[in-house]
Coordinates of C-alpha atoms in Angstrom, one line a residue:
M1046 CA -9.8 -4.4 -11.1
R1047 CA -11.2 -7.6 -9.6
G1048 CA -11.5 -9.2 -6.2
I1049 CA -10.4 -12.8 -5.7
C1050 CA -11.0 -15.3 -2.9
G1051 CA -11.0 -19.0 -2.3
I1052 CA -10.8 -22.1 -0.1
Y1053 CA -8.2 -24.9 0.0
N1054 CA -8.4 -28.1 1.9
F1055 CA -5.1 -27.9 3.8
T1056 CA -5.3 -30.5 6.5
K1057 CA -9.0 -31.4 6.1
D1058 CA -10.5 -33.4 3.4
E1059 CA -14.2 -32.5 3.1
E1060 CA -16.3 -31.1 0.3
I1061 CA -16.0 -27.4 -0.3
K1062 CA -19.4 -25.7 -0.2
R1063 CA -19.9 -23.5 -3.2
E1064 CA -22.5 -21.4 -1.3
V1065 CA -19.7 -20.4 1.2
L1066 CA -17.5 -19.2 -1.7
S1067 CA -20.5 -17.3 -3.1
E1068 CA -20.9 -15.4 0.2
M1069 CA -17.2 -14.6 0.2
L1070 CA -17.5 -13.2 -3.3
K1071 CA -20.5 -11.1 -2.3
A1072 CA -18.5 -9.5 0.6
I1073 CA -16.0 -8.0 -1.9
S1074 CA -18.4 -7.5 -4.8
H1075 CA -17.6 -3.7 -4.8
R1076 CA -14.2 -4.6 -6.3
G1077 CA -15.9 -6.1 -9.4
P1078 CA -19.6 -5.4 -9.2
D1079 CA -20.5 -6.6 -12.7
G1080 CA -20.4 -10.3 -12.0
S1081 CA -18.4 -13.3 -10.5
D1082 CA -17.2 -16.7 -11.5
A1083 CA -15.4 -19.7 -9.9
V1084 CA -13.4 -22.7 -10.6
C1085 CA -13.8 -25.7 -8.3
F1086 CA -11.8 -28.8 -7.7
N1087 CA -12.0 -31.6 -5.0
K1088 CA -9.5 -29.8 -2.8
A1089 CA -9.8 -26.2 -3.8
A1090 CA -12.2 -23.5 -5.1
L1091 CA -11.1 -20.2 -6.6
G1092 CA -13.4 -17.3 -7.2
Y1093 CA -13.3 -13.8 -8.6
N1094 CA -15.4 -10.7 -9.2
F1095 CA -15.1 -8.7 -12.4
L1096 CA -15.9 -5.5 -14.2
N1097 CA -17.4 -5.6 -17.7
I1098 CA -14.6 -3.4 -19.0
D1099 CA -12.2 -6.2 -18.1
K1100 CA -13.8 -8.4 -20.9
P1101 CA -14.6 -11.4 -18.7
Q1102 CA -15.6 -13.4 -21.7
E1103 CA -12.0 -13.5 -22.7
H1104 CA -10.7 -14.7 -19.3
C1105 CA -9.0 -18.1 -19.4
L1106 CA -8.8 -19.4 -15.8
V1107 CA -7.7 -23.0 -16.5
N1108 CA -5.1 -24.7 -18.7
E1109 CA -6.0 -26.9 -21.6
N1110 CA -6.5 -30.1 -19.6
G1111 CA -8.2 -28.4 -16.7
S1112 CA -5.6 -29.4 -14.1
I1113 CA -4.3 -25.9 -13.2
A1114 CA -6.4 -22.8 -12.4
L1115 CA -5.5 -19.2 -11.7
V1116 CA -7.4 -16.1 -10.6
L1117 CA -5.9 -12.6 -10.7
N1118 CA -6.6 -9.3 -9.2
G1119 CA -4.5 -6.7 -11.1
R1120 CA -2.6 -6.4 -14.3
I1121 CA 0.6 -7.8 -15.9
Y1122 CA 2.3 -5.0 -17.9
N1123 CA 4.8 -7.2 -19.7
G1124 CA 2.1 -9.7 -20.8
K1125 CA 2.6 -9.1 -24.6
E1126 CA 6.4 -9.8 -24.3
L1127 CA 5.8 -12.9 -22.3
R1128 CA 3.1 -14.1 -24.7
A1129 CA 5.5 -13.8 -27.6
E1130 CA 8.2 -15.7 -25.8
L1131 CA 5.8 -18.5 -24.9
E1132 CA 4.4 -18.7 -28.4
A1133 CA 8.0 -19.0 -29.7
K1134 CA 8.3 -22.1 -27.4
G1135 CA 5.2 -23.7 -28.9
Y1136 CA 2.5 -22.6 -26.4
S1137 CA -0.9 -21.8 -28.0
F1138 CA -3.4 -19.3 -26.7
R1139 CA -7.2 -19.4 -26.6
S1140 CA -7.7 -15.8 -25.3
N1141 CA -6.0 -12.5 -24.8
S1142 CA -6.1 -12.7 -21.0
D1143 CA -3.2 -12.2 -18.6
E1144 CA -4.4 -15.3 -16.7
E1145 CA -3.6 -17.5 -19.7
V1146 CA -0.2 -16.0 -20.1
M1147 CA 0.6 -16.8 -16.5
L1148 CA -0.9 -20.3 -16.7
H1149 CA 1.5 -21.1 -19.6
L1150 CA 4.4 -19.3 -17.8
Y1151 CA 3.8 -21.5 -14.8
E1152 CA 3.8 -24.6 -17.0
D1153 CA 7.1 -23.4 -18.4
K1154 CA 8.9 -22.1 -15.3
G1155 CA 7.2 -23.7 -12.4
R1156 CA 7.0 -21.7 -9.2
D1157 CA 9.7 -19.4 -10.6
F1158 CA 7.1 -17.9 -13.0
A1159 CA 6.4 -14.9 -10.6
K1160 CA 10.0 -13.7 -11.1
Y1161 CA 9.2 -12.9 -14.7
L1162 CA 6.1 -10.7 -14.1
N1163 CA 6.1 -6.9 -14.2
G1164 CA 2.8 -5.6 -12.9
Q1165 CA 0.5 -5.2 -10.0
F1166 CA -1.1 -8.4 -9.0
A1167 CA -2.5 -10.7 -6.4
I1168 CA -2.6 -14.3 -7.7
A1169 CA -4.0 -17.5 -6.5
L1170 CA -2.9 -20.6 -8.4
Y1171 CA -4.0 -24.2 -7.8
D1172 CA -2.2 -27.1 -9.4
E1173 CA -4.3 -30.2 -9.1
N1174 CA -1.3 -32.3 -10.4
N1175 CA 0.5 -31.9 -7.1
G1176 CA -2.2 -30.5 -4.8
E1177 CA -0.4 -27.2 -4.3
L1178 CA -2.0 -23.8 -3.7
L1179 CA 0.2 -20.7 -4.4
L1180 CA -0.7 -17.2 -3.1
I1181 CA 1.4 -14.5 -4.7
R1182 CA 1.6 -10.7 -4.2
D1183 CA 3.4 -8.4 -6.6
H1184 CA 6.9 -7.2 -5.9
V1185 CA 6.1 -4.0 -3.9
G1186 CA 2.6 -5.0 -2.7
V1187 CA 0.3 -2.8 -4.8
S1188 CA -2.4 -5.5 -4.8
P1189 CA -3.2 -6.9 -1.3
L1190 CA -3.9 -10.5 -0.5
Y1191 CA -5.0 -12.0 2.9
Y1192 CA -5.3 -15.5 4.2
S1193 CA -6.1 -17.5 7.3
V1194 CA -6.1 -21.2 8.3
I1195 CA -9.5 -22.1 9.7
D1196 CA -10.5 -25.6 10.7
G1197 CA -8.0 -27.2 8.4
R1198 CA -8.7 -24.9 5.4
V1199 CA -6.7 -22.1 3.9
V1200 CA -9.2 -19.3 3.3
F1201 CA -8.0 -16.3 1.3
G1202 CA -9.2 -13.1 -0.3
S1203 CA -8.3 -9.7 -1.7
E1204 CA -9.9 -8.2 1.4
I1205 CA -10.4 -9.6 4.9
K1206 CA -14.2 -9.2 4.5
A1207 CA -14.2 -12.3 2.3
I1208 CA -12.4 -14.4 4.9
L1209 CA -14.8 -13.3 7.6
E1210 CA -17.7 -14.9 5.6
F1211 CA -16.1 -18.3 6.2
P1212 CA -17.7 -20.3 9.2
N1213 CA -15.7 -19.9 12.4
A1214 CA -13.5 -17.1 11.0
P1215 CA -11.6 -15.3 13.7
R1216 CA -13.0 -12.0 14.9
K1217 CA -10.4 -10.8 17.4
L1218 CA -8.5 -7.5 17.4
N1219 CA -4.8 -7.9 16.9
L1220 CA -3.2 -5.7 19.5
K1221 CA 0.2 -6.0 17.7
A1222 CA -1.4 -4.1 14.7
V1223 CA -2.6 -1.4 17.1
D1224 CA 0.9 -1.0 18.5
Q1225 CA 2.4 -0.9 15.0
L1226 CA 0.0 1.9 14.2
M1227 CA 1.2 3.7 17.4
N1228 CA 4.9 3.4 16.4
F1229 CA 5.1 3.1 12.6
P1230 CA 3.4 4.7 9.6
G1231 CA 0.9 1.8 9.6
V1232 CA 0.5 -1.9 10.0
V1233 CA 3.2 -4.0 8.4
A1234 CA 2.6 -7.3 6.6
P1235 CA 2.1 -10.1 7.5
V1236 CA 0.4 -8.4 10.5
T1237 CA -3.2 -7.3 10.1
F1238 CA -5.7 -5.8 12.6
F1239 CA -7.4 -9.2 12.7
K1240 CA -5.7 -11.8 14.9
D1241 CA -4.9 -15.0 13.0
I1242 CA -5.6 -13.4 9.6
F1243 CA -2.4 -12.5 7.7
A1244 CA -1.3 -10.4 4.7
V1245 CA 0.9 -11.9 2.0
R1246 CA 4.0 -9.7 1.8
G1247 CA 5.0 -7.9 -1.3
G1248 CA 7.4 -9.9 -3.4
H1249 CA 6.4 -13.1 -1.6
M1250 CA 4.8 -16.4 -2.7
L1251 CA 3.1 -18.7 -0.2
S1252 CA 2.9 -22.4 -1.0
F1253 CA 0.4 -24.7 0.7
K1254 CA 0.9 -28.4 0.0
N1255 CA 0.4 -31.7 1.9
G1256 CA -0.3 -30.0 5.2
S1257 CA 2.9 -27.8 5.1
A1258 CA 3.4 -24.2 4.3
E1259 CA 6.3 -22.3 2.8
D1260 CA 6.9 -18.6 2.5
I1261 CA 9.1 -17.8 -0.5
C1262 CA 10.6 -14.4 -1.3
Y1263 CA 10.8 -14.2 -5.1
W1264 CA 11.8 -10.5 -5.3
D1265 CA 13.1 -7.8 -3.0
M1266 CA 14.5 -4.3 -3.5
T1267 CA 18.2 -5.2 -3.3
Y1268 CA 20.6 -2.3 -2.9
P1269 CA 24.4 -2.8 -3.3
Q1270 CA 26.5 -2.2 -0.2
E1271 CA 29.0 -0.3 -2.3
E1272 CA 28.1 2.4 -4.7
N1273 CA 28.0 1.3 -8.3
E1274 CA 30.1 2.9 -11.0
D1275 CA 28.9 6.5 -11.5
L1276 CA 27.8 6.7 -15.1
G1277 CA 27.1 10.4 -14.9
R1278 CA 24.1 12.6 -14.3
D1279 CA 23.0 12.8 -18.0
Y1280 CA 22.9 9.0 -18.2
Y1281 CA 20.6 8.6 -15.2
E1282 CA 18.4 11.5 -16.3
E1283 CA 17.9 10.3 -19.8
N1284 CA 17.4 6.7 -18.9
L1285 CA 14.9 7.6 -16.1
R1286 CA 13.0 9.7 -18.6
E1287 CA 12.7 6.8 -21.0
L1288 CA 11.8 4.3 -18.4
L1289 CA 9.1 6.5 -17.0
K1290 CA 7.7 7.1 -20.5
K1291 CA 7.6 3.3 -21.0
A1292 CA 6.1 2.7 -17.5
I1293 CA 3.4 5.3 -18.1
D1294 CA 2.6 3.9 -21.6
R1295 CA 2.1 0.5 -20.1
R1296 CA -0.4 1.9 -17.6
F1297 CA -2.1 4.6 -19.7
N1298 CA -2.6 2.7 -22.9
C1299 CA -3.7 -0.7 -21.8
D1300 CA -7.3 -2.0 -22.2
T1301 CA -9.0 -0.1 -19.4
P1302 CA -9.4 3.7 -20.1
A1303 CA -7.2 5.6 -17.6
G1304 CA -7.0 9.1 -16.2
F1305 CA -4.5 10.7 -13.8
Y1306 CA -4.4 12.6 -10.6
I1307 CA -3.3 16.2 -10.2
S1308 CA -2.2 16.9 -6.6
G1309 CA 0.1 19.8 -7.1
G1310 CA 3.1 17.8 -6.0
L1311 CA 6.1 16.9 -8.1
D1312 CA 5.4 13.2 -8.7
S1313 CA 1.8 13.4 -9.9
S1314 CA 2.8 16.4 -12.0
V1315 CA 5.5 14.4 -13.7
V1316 CA 3.0 11.8 -14.6
A1317 CA 0.4 14.3 -15.8
C1318 CA 2.8 16.3 -17.9
Y1319 CA 4.4 13.2 -19.4
I1320 CA 1.0 12.0 -20.5
D1321 CA 0.2 15.4 -22.0
K1322 CA 3.4 15.6 -23.9
F1323 CA 4.0 12.1 -25.1
F1324 CA 0.6 10.4 -25.5
E1325 CA -2.4 11.0 -27.7
G1326 CA -6.1 10.6 -27.1
N1327 CA -8.7 12.0 -24.7
K1328 CA -7.3 12.8 -21.3
Y1329 CA -9.1 13.0 -17.9
S1330 CA -7.6 14.4 -14.8
F1331 CA -8.8 14.5 -11.2
S1332 CA -7.9 16.9 -8.3
A1333 CA -9.1 17.5 -4.8
K1334 CA -9.1 20.8 -2.9
I1335 CA -8.6 19.9 0.7
G1336 CA -9.0 22.2 3.7
S1337 CA -7.7 25.8 3.6
G1338 CA -4.5 27.7 4.3
D1339 CA -1.4 25.6 4.4
L1340 CA -3.3 22.5 3.5
D1341 CA -4.7 24.0 0.3
E1342 CA -2.6 23.0 -2.8
S1343 CA -5.1 24.2 -5.4
R1344 CA -2.7 27.0 -6.6
F1345 CA -0.2 24.4 -7.6
Q1346 CA -2.8 22.2 -9.1
Q1347 CA -4.0 25.1 -11.2
I1348 CA -0.4 25.5 -12.6
I1349 CA -0.6 21.9 -13.9
K1350 CA -4.1 22.3 -15.3
D1351 CA -3.0 25.5 -17.2
N1352 CA -0.1 23.6 -18.7
I1353 CA -1.8 20.5 -20.0
T1354 CA -4.9 19.6 -22.0
S1355 CA -7.4 17.5 -20.1
E1356 CA -11.0 17.4 -18.9
N1357 CA -10.6 18.0 -15.2
F1358 CA -12.9 16.7 -12.5
E1359 CA -12.5 18.5 -9.1
I1360 CA -13.8 17.9 -5.7
K1361 CA -13.7 20.1 -2.5
V1362 CA -13.1 18.1 0.7
A1363 CA -14.4 20.0 3.7
E1364 CA -13.9 19.0 7.4
G1365 CA -17.5 17.9 7.7
E1366 CA -17.1 15.5 4.8
I1367 CA -14.0 14.0 6.4
L1368 CA -15.8 13.1 9.6
E1369 CA -19.0 12.0 7.7
N1370 CA -17.0 9.5 5.6
L1371 CA -14.5 8.3 8.1
N1372 CA -16.8 5.4 9.0
K1373 CA -16.8 4.2 5.4
V1374 CA -13.0 4.6 5.1
V1375 CA -12.4 2.4 8.1
Y1376 CA -14.8 -0.2 6.9
Y1377 CA -13.1 -0.5 3.5
A1378 CA -9.6 -0.1 4.9
E1379 CA -10.1 -2.8 7.5
S1380 CA -7.7 -0.9 9.5
G1381 CA -7.3 1.8 12.1
I1382 CA -5.8 5.0 10.7
K1383 CA -3.7 7.8 12.0
E1384 CA -4.1 10.3 9.1
S1385 CA -7.4 11.6 7.8
Y1386 CA -6.2 11.9 4.2
D1387 CA -7.6 8.4 3.5
T1388 CA -11.0 10.1 3.4
A1389 CA -9.8 12.5 0.7
A1390 CA -8.5 9.5 -1.3
Y1391 CA -11.9 7.8 -0.8
L1392 CA -13.8 10.8 -2.1
L1393 CA -11.4 11.3 -5.0
S1394 CA -11.8 7.8 -6.2
E1395 CA -15.6 8.3 -6.0
L1396 CA -15.1 11.2 -8.3
V1397 CA -13.2 9.0 -10.8
Q1398 CA -16.1 6.6 -10.7
Q1399 CA -18.3 9.4 -12.1
S1400 CA -16.1 9.9 -15.1
P1401 CA -15.6 8.0 -18.3
V1402 CA -12.5 6.2 -16.9
R1403 CA -12.1 3.3 -14.5
A1404 CA -8.4 3.5 -13.8
V1405 CA -6.1 6.4 -12.6
L1406 CA -2.4 6.9 -12.7
T1407 CA -0.7 8.4 -9.6
G1408 CA 2.8 9.5 -8.5
Q1409 CA 2.9 6.9 -5.7
G1410 CA 6.3 5.4 -4.8
S1411 CA 8.6 8.2 -5.9
D1412 CA 9.1 9.5 -2.3
E1413 CA 10.2 6.1 -1.0
F1414 CA 12.7 5.4 -3.8
F1415 CA 13.9 8.9 -4.7
C1416 CA 14.3 10.3 -1.1
G1417 CA 11.3 12.6 -0.9
Y1418 CA 10.8 12.7 2.9
V1419 CA 12.5 14.9 5.4
G1420 CA 14.1 11.9 7.1
Y1421 CA 16.6 11.5 4.3
M1422 CA 17.9 15.0 4.9
L1423 CA 18.1 14.6 8.7
D1424 CA 20.2 11.4 8.2
Q1425 CA 23.0 13.6 6.9
F1426 CA 23.3 15.2 10.3
R1427 CA 23.2 11.9 12.3
N1428 CA 26.7 12.3 13.6
M1429 CA 25.6 15.5 15.3
Q1430 CA 22.7 13.6 16.9
R1431 CA 24.6 10.6 18.4
N1432 CA 24.9 12.1 21.9
Q1433 CA 21.1 12.6 22.0
I1434 CA 20.4 8.9 21.5
T1435 CA 20.2 7.1 24.8
A1436 CA 21.5 3.6 25.4
E1437 CA 17.9 2.4 25.6
E1438 CA 17.0 3.9 22.2
Q1439 CA 20.2 2.5 20.7
E1440 CA 19.2 -1.0 21.8
I1441 CA 15.8 -0.6 20.2
N1442 CA 17.2 1.0 17.0
R1443 CA 19.7 -1.9 16.7
R1444 CA 16.9 -4.4 17.1
L1445 CA 14.5 -2.7 14.7
W1446 CA 16.8 -1.2 12.0
G1447 CA 20.1 -2.9 12.4
D1448 CA 21.9 0.3 13.5
P1449 CA 21.9 1.7 17.0
F1450 CA 22.2 5.3 15.7
F1451 CA 19.6 5.1 12.9
R1452 CA 16.4 6.7 14.0
Y1453 CA 13.4 6.0 11.8
E1454 CA 10.9 8.7 12.5
R1455 CA 10.4 8.2 16.2
N1456 CA 12.3 8.1 19.5
H1457 CA 10.5 5.0 20.7
P1458 CA 11.3 5.2 24.4
E1459 CA 10.1 8.8 24.4
I1460 CA 6.7 8.1 22.7
R1461 CA 6.3 5.0 24.8
E1462 CA 5.7 7.3 27.8
T1463 CA 2.7 8.7 25.9
H1464 CA 1.5 5.2 25.0
A1465 CA 1.4 4.4 28.7
K1466 CA -1.3 7.1 29.0
V1467 CA -3.2 6.2 25.8
Y1468 CA -3.5 2.5 26.5
S1469 CA -5.6 1.3 29.3
K1470 CA -3.7 0.2 32.4
E1471 CA -4.7 -3.5 31.7
I1472 CA -3.6 -3.4 28.1
F1473 CA -0.3 -1.6 28.8
E1474 CA 0.6 -4.2 31.4
K1475 CA 0.3 -6.8 28.6
L1476 CA 2.4 -4.7 26.2
P1477 CA 5.5 -7.1 26.3
E1478 CA 3.2 -9.7 24.7
F1479 CA 2.3 -7.7 21.6
S1480 CA 4.8 -4.8 21.4
A1481 CA 5.7 -3.7 17.9
L1482 CA 9.2 -3.2 19.2
N1483 CA 9.8 -6.8 20.1
E1484 CA 11.4 -7.7 16.8
S1485 CA 12.3 -6.0 13.5
P1486 CA 9.4 -5.6 11.0
I1487 CA 11.9 -6.0 8.1
D1488 CA 14.6 -8.5 7.0
L1489 CA 17.7 -7.0 8.6
K1490 CA 20.0 -8.8 6.2
M1491 CA 18.6 -6.6 3.4
V1492 CA 19.9 -3.4 5.1
E1493 CA 23.2 -4.8 6.3
G1494 CA 26.1 -2.5 5.3
L1495 CA 23.9 0.0 3.4
S1496 CA 24.2 3.8 3.4
D1497 CA 21.7 5.6 5.6
Q1498 CA 19.8 6.7 2.4
K1499 CA 19.4 3.1 1.1
R1500 CA 18.5 1.8 4.5
R1501 CA 15.8 4.4 4.9
S1502 CA 14.5 3.8 1.4
Y1503 CA 14.2 0.0 2.1
I1504 CA 12.4 0.6 5.4
D1505 CA 10.1 3.2 3.9
S1506 CA 9.1 0.7 1.2
K1507 CA 8.1 -1.9 3.8
L1508 CA 6.6 0.3 6.5
R1509 CA 5.2 3.3 4.7
L1510 CA 4.5 2.2 1.2
Q1511 CA 3.4 -1.4 1.1
D1512 CA 0.5 -1.8 3.5
H1513 CA -0.2 1.9 4.3
L1514 CA 0.0 4.0 1.2
L1515 CA -0.6 1.2 -1.4
A1516 CA -3.0 -1.0 0.5
E1517 CA -5.0 0.9 3.1
H1518 CA -4.7 4.4 1.5
G1519 CA -4.5 3.2 -2.1
D1520 CA -6.1 -0.1 -3.1
R1521 CA -8.9 0.0 -0.6
M1522 CA -10.0 3.5 -1.4
F1523 CA -9.8 2.8 -5.1
A1524 CA -11.6 -0.6 -4.8
A1525 CA -14.4 0.9 -2.7
H1526 CA -15.6 2.5 -6.0
A1527 CA -14.4 -0.2 -8.4
I1528 CA -11.5 2.0 -9.6
E1529 CA -8.0 0.7 -10.4
G1530 CA -4.9 2.7 -9.3
R1531 CA -1.7 2.5 -11.3
H1532 CA 1.7 3.6 -10.3
P1533 CA 4.4 4.2 -13.0
F1534 CA 7.1 4.9 -10.4
L1535 CA 6.7 1.4 -9.1
D1536 CA 7.3 -0.2 -12.5
L1537 CA 9.8 -3.1 -12.0
D1538 CA 12.2 -1.8 -14.7
V1539 CA 12.2 1.6 -12.9
L1540 CA 12.9 0.1 -9.5
N1541 CA 15.7 -2.1 -10.8
F1542 CA 17.3 1.0 -12.4
V1543 CA 16.9 3.0 -9.2
A1544 CA 18.6 0.3 -7.1
K1545 CA 21.8 0.8 -9.1
M1546 CA 21.7 4.6 -9.1
P1547 CA 24.3 6.4 -6.9
D1548 CA 22.8 8.1 -3.8
K1549 CA 23.7 11.6 -4.9
Y1550 CA 21.3 11.5 -7.8
K1551 CA 18.4 10.9 -5.5
L1552 CA 19.2 13.4 -2.7
N1553 CA 21.6 16.1 -3.9
G1554 CA 22.5 18.0 -0.7
T1555 CA 19.1 19.0 0.5
N1556 CA 17.5 18.8 -3.0
E1557 CA 15.2 15.8 -2.7
K1558 CA 14.2 13.7 -5.8
Y1559 CA 17.0 15.4 -7.7
I1560 CA 17.0 13.1 -10.7
V1561 CA 13.2 13.1 -10.9
K1562 CA 13.3 16.9 -11.2
R1563 CA 16.0 16.6 -13.9
A1564 CA 13.9 14.1 -15.8
G1565 CA 11.0 16.7 -15.6
R1566 CA 13.0 19.6 -17.1
G1567 CA 11.2 21.1 -20.1
I1568 CA 8.2 19.0 -19.4
V1569 CA 7.0 20.0 -15.9
P1570 CA 6.5 23.7 -15.1
E1571 CA 9.5 25.2 -13.2
E1572 CA 7.4 26.4 -10.3
I1573 CA 6.5 22.8 -9.6
L1574 CA 10.1 21.5 -10.1
K1575 CA 11.4 24.1 -7.6
R1576 CA 8.7 23.6 -5.0
K1577 CA 9.9 22.0 -1.8
K1578 CA 8.3 18.7 -0.7
F1579 CA 4.9 19.2 0.9
P1580 CA 3.2 16.2 2.5
F1581 CA -0.3 15.3 1.3
Q1582 CA -2.5 16.2 4.3
A1583 CA -6.1 16.6 5.4
P1584 CA -7.5 18.2 8.5
G1585 CA -6.8 16.0 11.5
M1586 CA -8.7 15.5 14.8
S1587 CA -7.6 18.9 16.2
S1588 CA -9.8 20.4 13.5
L1589 CA -12.5 17.8 13.6
V1590 CA -13.0 18.0 17.4
K1591 CA -13.6 21.7 17.2
S1592 CA -16.1 21.5 14.3
A1593 CA -18.1 18.4 15.3
D1594 CA -21.3 18.5 17.3
K1595 CA -20.5 15.0 18.7
L1596 CA -18.0 12.2 18.3
P1597 CA -19.9 9.0 19.1
Y1598 CA -16.8 6.7 18.6
L1599 CA -15.0 8.6 21.4
D1600 CA -17.9 8.1 23.8
E1601 CA -16.6 7.1 27.3
K1602 CA -18.8 4.1 27.5
L1603 CA -17.7 2.8 24.1
I1604 CA -14.0 3.3 25.0
K1605 CA -14.5 1.4 28.3
K1606 CA -16.5 -1.4 26.4
Y1607 CA -13.4 -2.5 24.6
G1608 CA -10.8 -1.6 27.3
I1609 CA -8.0 -0.9 24.8
F1610 CA -7.6 2.8 25.6
D1611 CA -7.8 4.8 28.8
A1612 CA -11.1 6.6 28.8
D1613 CA -9.9 9.4 31.2
Y1614 CA -6.9 10.2 29.0
V1615 CA -9.1 10.2 25.9
N1616 CA -11.3 12.8 27.5
E1617 CA -8.2 14.8 28.4
L1618 CA -7.0 14.6 24.7
K1619 CA -10.5 15.8 23.6
K1620 CA -10.1 18.9 25.9
I1621 CA -6.6 19.6 24.6
Y1622 CA -7.7 19.2 20.9
S1623 CA -10.7 21.5 21.6
Q1624 CA -8.5 24.5 22.6
D1625 CA -8.6 27.3 20.1
D1626 CA -4.9 27.6 19.9
F1627 CA -4.1 23.9 19.6
V1628 CA -3.1 22.7 16.1
L1629 CA -1.9 19.2 15.5
K1630 CA 1.0 19.1 13.0
G1631 CA -0.3 16.1 11.1
A1632 CA 2.9 15.2 9.3
Y1633 CA 5.1 15.3 12.4
Q1634 CA 2.9 14.6 15.4
I1635 CA 1.0 11.4 16.1
D1636 CA -2.8 11.9 16.0
Y1637 CA -3.6 9.6 19.0
L1638 CA -7.2 10.7 19.1
L1639 CA -7.7 9.6 15.5
I1640 CA -6.1 6.3 16.3
V1641 CA -8.4 5.7 19.3
M1642 CA -11.5 6.7 17.3
T1643 CA -10.8 4.6 14.2
V1644 CA -9.6 1.5 16.1
T1645 CA -12.9 1.7 18.0
M1646 CA -14.8 2.1 14.7
L1647 CA -13.0 -1.0 13.4
C1648 CA -14.1 -3.1 16.4
E1649 CA -17.7 -1.9 16.1
H1650 CA -17.8 -2.5 12.3
Y1651 CA -16.5 -6.1 12.5
N1652 CA -17.7 -7.1 16.0
L1653 CA -14.2 -7.7 17.2
T1654 CA -13.3 -8.9 20.6
V1655 CA -10.1 -7.9 22.4

């Protein structure tokens, strides 16, 4: 795990100050606290932080003649295969680093080199031969990368904190991001909570050269409009099992020692049980007991612990700890949040840091590509719902999702009535300027003619997975403790296989993730395979308001200071949440009070203006 950052003279030709790059590296030193290094040219400077376990002495950041430099946050899982192919073409290597593989691959393939990579990565590459800077994010967006153009320079980093260290960096809240949080699972790249600071999208490469910029999509999840030939259940089951074994092997047996999460859900259980059955060596697992009652999954976690051999590290996350750590979560996430489970992820990665491993495997990505959410089931009844969708909602659905009768999670005209109360009057009057509903957050051409299942999967991968679960909830909580998260279900070979799989093997009637369960037969305990999908949750604001002595970030003066939200309605929400019989259903209801509090925290942390 490393943090990268840099500066590129885009339309300005002045000396780049090394001390500025040093301050940028310091701002993200938690990603790689063991040291830093940099490569400097006349027009560009690239820096990175590292961990000693990443063997920094073996890094090769420049090619033989020193004209091309590359810094990397992440890992390339097909590096050995690529190295062998390049050696067969006559390329020689001075190190065992992924960076050198990619340098030679770039020399061989040019800008197309990213298409050949299978991994999780954020890459910055500078080619002095043509004065071009490339910023590249892996195919689904596991590793985040941000940039801004400030006074004629492209300034970039693994986290926005690095960019904010550059002189005259913008510090203004992006209201469009707030509205995306109010309407979607989270913020959607290229939008961030910082106005004029942008996220590179997953599967995209940005080119900066001679004062012009180009956004290139080098990979996307491409579903066929017509179902592919059905090769039979056994074919998909057997091949998925083998692809998952290979994907886990790539992540479990690379240089950095790795453990795995035990959540009690299907996906992490598949990973844990596969590791136990198919791989040798010491094994370390991690689990969190969160809340009580319906939120407590420890019974299912215990089933997995009893069926595998590992040294387990466990943490209990109480309501007080959620509130106590929320400040840190917002700081590292650089985002407002609407679900408190980011705090559990933060504390769980802290637990990993206290163990012998520095990387952990998860089940992330299975729900989005194997139909694990309730929306996939509801889509089967859409014909029964058509008369419930008003002309206004149809128009919004068509604009956002390319289909007037496709409802993604929310009835937007309906929840907009609540938004009119949550936002201050002044901000709501400006809503047409920054509304998340003004244009689609996805490339509508990619969902044209698709089945509802494939359409929802594509949207989930962009709105839920990329910048919410992988970046804000995943990478940031891992990186806060210099831990690396790895996700076998997001292996490129697995995704390319899933894209061609008939719908019925992902959702079979109401049996979600059907083929994943089949691939787990005889390996994962039956009680886990038969368990219905249960969303990962932590106590929300309805619990926290009742237990907290005070909530300073919901103070009326502070709410009025920024003028984003209506202070009177916030007070009304606090009274509603405080009622003994009020329980917020976190997976189905929007936690507006948590949004208000964490957006206010964000503004305070980073001195943002509105």
